[in-house]
N, CA and C atoms as an extended XYZ file, in Angstrom:
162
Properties=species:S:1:pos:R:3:atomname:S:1:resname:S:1:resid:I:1 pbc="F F F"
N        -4.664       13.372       -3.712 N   UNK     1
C        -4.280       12.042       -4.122 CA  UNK     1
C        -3.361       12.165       -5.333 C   UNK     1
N        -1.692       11.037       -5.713 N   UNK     2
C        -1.384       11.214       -6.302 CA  UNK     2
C        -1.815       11.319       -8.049 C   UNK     2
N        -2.911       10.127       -7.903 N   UNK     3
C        -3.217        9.591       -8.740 CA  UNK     3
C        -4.221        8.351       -8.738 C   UNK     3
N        -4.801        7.728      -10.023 N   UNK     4
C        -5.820        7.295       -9.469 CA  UNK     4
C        -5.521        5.689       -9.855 C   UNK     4
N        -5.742        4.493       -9.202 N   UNK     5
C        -5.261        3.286       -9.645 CA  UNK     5
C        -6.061        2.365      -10.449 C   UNK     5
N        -6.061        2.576      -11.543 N   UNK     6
C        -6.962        1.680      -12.624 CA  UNK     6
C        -7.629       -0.242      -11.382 C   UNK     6
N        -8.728       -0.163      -11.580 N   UNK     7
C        -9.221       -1.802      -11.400 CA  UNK     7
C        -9.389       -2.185      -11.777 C   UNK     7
N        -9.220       -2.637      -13.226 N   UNK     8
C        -9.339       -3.907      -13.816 CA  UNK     8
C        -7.628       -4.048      -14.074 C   UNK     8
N        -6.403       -3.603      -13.845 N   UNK     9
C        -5.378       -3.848      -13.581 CA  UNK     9
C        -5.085       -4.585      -13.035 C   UNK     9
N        -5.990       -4.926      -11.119 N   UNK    10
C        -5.414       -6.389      -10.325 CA  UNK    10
C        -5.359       -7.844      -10.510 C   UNK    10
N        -6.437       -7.701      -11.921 N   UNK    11
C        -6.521       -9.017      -12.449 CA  UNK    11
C        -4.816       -9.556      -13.006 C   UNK    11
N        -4.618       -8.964      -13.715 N   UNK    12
C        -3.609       -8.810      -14.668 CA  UNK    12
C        -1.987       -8.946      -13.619 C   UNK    12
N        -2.133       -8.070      -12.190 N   UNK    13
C        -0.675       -8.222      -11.569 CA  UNK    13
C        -1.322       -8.100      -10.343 C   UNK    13
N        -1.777       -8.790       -9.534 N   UNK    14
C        -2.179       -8.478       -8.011 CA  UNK    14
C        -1.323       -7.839       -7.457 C   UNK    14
N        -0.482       -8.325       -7.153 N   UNK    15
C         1.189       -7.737       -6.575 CA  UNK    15
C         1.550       -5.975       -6.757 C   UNK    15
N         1.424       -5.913       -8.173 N   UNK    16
C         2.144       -4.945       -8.750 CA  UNK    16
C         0.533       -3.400       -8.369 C   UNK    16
N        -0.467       -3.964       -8.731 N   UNK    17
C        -1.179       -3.414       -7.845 CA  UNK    17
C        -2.122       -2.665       -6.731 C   UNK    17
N        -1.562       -3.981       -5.569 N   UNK    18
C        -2.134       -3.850       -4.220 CA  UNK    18
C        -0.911       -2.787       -3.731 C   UNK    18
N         0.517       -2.770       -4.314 N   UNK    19
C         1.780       -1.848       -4.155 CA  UNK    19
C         1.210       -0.818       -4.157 C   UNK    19
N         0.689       -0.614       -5.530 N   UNK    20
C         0.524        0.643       -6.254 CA  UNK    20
C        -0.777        1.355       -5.383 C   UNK    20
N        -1.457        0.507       -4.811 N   UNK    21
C        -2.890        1.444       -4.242 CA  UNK    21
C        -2.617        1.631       -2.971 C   UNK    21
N        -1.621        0.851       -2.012 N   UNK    22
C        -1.508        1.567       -0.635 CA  UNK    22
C        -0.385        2.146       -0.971 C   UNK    22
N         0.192        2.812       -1.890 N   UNK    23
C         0.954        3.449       -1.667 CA  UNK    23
C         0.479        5.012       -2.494 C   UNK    23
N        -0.514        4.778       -3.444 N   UNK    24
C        -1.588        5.922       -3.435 CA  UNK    24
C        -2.586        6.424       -2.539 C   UNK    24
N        -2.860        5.833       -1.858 N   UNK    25
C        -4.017        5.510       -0.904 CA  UNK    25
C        -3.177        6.404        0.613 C   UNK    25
N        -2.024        6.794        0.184 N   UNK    26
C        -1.280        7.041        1.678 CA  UNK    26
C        -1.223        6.169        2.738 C   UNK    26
N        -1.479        4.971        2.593 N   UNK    27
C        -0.992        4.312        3.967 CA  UNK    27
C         0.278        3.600        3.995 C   UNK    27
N         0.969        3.450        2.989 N   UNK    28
C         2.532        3.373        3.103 CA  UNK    28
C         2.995        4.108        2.320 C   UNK    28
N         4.340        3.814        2.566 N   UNK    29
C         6.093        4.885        1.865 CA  UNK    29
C         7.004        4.038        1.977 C   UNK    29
N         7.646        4.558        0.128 N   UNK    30
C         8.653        3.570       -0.004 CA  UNK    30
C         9.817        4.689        0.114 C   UNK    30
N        10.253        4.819        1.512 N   UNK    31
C        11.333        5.674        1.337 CA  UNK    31
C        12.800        5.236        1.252 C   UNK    31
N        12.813        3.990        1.591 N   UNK    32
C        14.558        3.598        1.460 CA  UNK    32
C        14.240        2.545        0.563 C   UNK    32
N        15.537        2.534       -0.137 N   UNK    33
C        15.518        1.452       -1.427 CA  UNK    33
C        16.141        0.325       -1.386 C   UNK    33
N        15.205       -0.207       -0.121 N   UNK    34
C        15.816       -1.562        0.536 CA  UNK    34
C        14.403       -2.447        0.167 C   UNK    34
N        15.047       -3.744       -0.556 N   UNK    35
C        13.406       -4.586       -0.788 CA  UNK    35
C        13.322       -5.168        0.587 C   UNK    35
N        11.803       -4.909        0.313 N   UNK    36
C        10.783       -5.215        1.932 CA  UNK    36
C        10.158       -4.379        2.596 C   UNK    36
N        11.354       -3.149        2.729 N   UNK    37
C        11.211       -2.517        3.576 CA  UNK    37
C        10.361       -1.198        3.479 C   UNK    37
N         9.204       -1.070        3.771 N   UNK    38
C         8.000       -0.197        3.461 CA  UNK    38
C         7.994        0.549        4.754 C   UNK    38
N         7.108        2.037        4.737 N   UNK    39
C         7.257        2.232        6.284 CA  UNK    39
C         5.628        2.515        6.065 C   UNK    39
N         5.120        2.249        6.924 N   UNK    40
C         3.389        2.460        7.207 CA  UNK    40
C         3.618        3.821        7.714 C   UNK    40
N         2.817        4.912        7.046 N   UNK    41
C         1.825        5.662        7.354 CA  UNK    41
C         1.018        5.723        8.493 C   UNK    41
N         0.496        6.704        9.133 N   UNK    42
C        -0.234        6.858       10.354 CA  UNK    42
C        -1.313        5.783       10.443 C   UNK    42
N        -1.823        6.148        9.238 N   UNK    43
C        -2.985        5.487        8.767 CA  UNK    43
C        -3.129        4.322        8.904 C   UNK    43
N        -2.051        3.903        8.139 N   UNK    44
C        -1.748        2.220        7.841 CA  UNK    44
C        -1.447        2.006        8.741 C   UNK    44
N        -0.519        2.123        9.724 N   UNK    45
C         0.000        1.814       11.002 CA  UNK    45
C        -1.285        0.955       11.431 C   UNK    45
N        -2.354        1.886       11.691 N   UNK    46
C        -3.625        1.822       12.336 CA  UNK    46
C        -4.230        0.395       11.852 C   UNK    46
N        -4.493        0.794       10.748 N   UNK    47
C        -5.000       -0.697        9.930 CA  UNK    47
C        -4.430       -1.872       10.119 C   UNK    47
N        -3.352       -1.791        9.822 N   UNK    48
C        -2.789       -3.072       10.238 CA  UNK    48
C        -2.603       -3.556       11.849 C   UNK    48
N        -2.574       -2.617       12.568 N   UNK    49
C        -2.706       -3.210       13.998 CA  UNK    49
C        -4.224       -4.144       14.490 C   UNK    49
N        -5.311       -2.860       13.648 N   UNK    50
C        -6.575       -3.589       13.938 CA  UNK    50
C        -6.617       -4.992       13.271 C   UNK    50
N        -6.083       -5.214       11.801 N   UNK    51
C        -6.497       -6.009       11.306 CA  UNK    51
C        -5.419       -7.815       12.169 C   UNK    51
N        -4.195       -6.913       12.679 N   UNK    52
C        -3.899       -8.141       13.668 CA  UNK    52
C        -4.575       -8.404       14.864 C   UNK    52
N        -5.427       -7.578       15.705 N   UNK    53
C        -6.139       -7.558       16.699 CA  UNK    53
C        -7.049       -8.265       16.352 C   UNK    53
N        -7.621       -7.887       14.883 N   UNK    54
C        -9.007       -8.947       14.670 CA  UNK    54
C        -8.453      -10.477       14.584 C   UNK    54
């Protein structure tokens, strides 16, 4: 893991982060420096399909 994401931080910036922990967490990548555009991880891929299925 890169690093570890403080929690009492989300109070303070939800946004800034929920960024910061899936993108520690490995389920996304910010590889092009286009805003929006995130690429999901295997992982994440996964998650988010289930969580639209649910």
């Amino acid at each position: 893991m890169a690093g570890k994401v403080k929690r009492e931080k989300w109070s303070e910036n939800f946004s800034e982060w929920y960024n910061e922990l899936i993108e520690t967490a490995g389920i996304q990548d910010k590889r092009y420096p286009v805003k929006g555009m995130n690429i999901w991880l295997p992982y994440g891929l996964k998650i988010m399909r289930n969580i639209e299925r649910f």
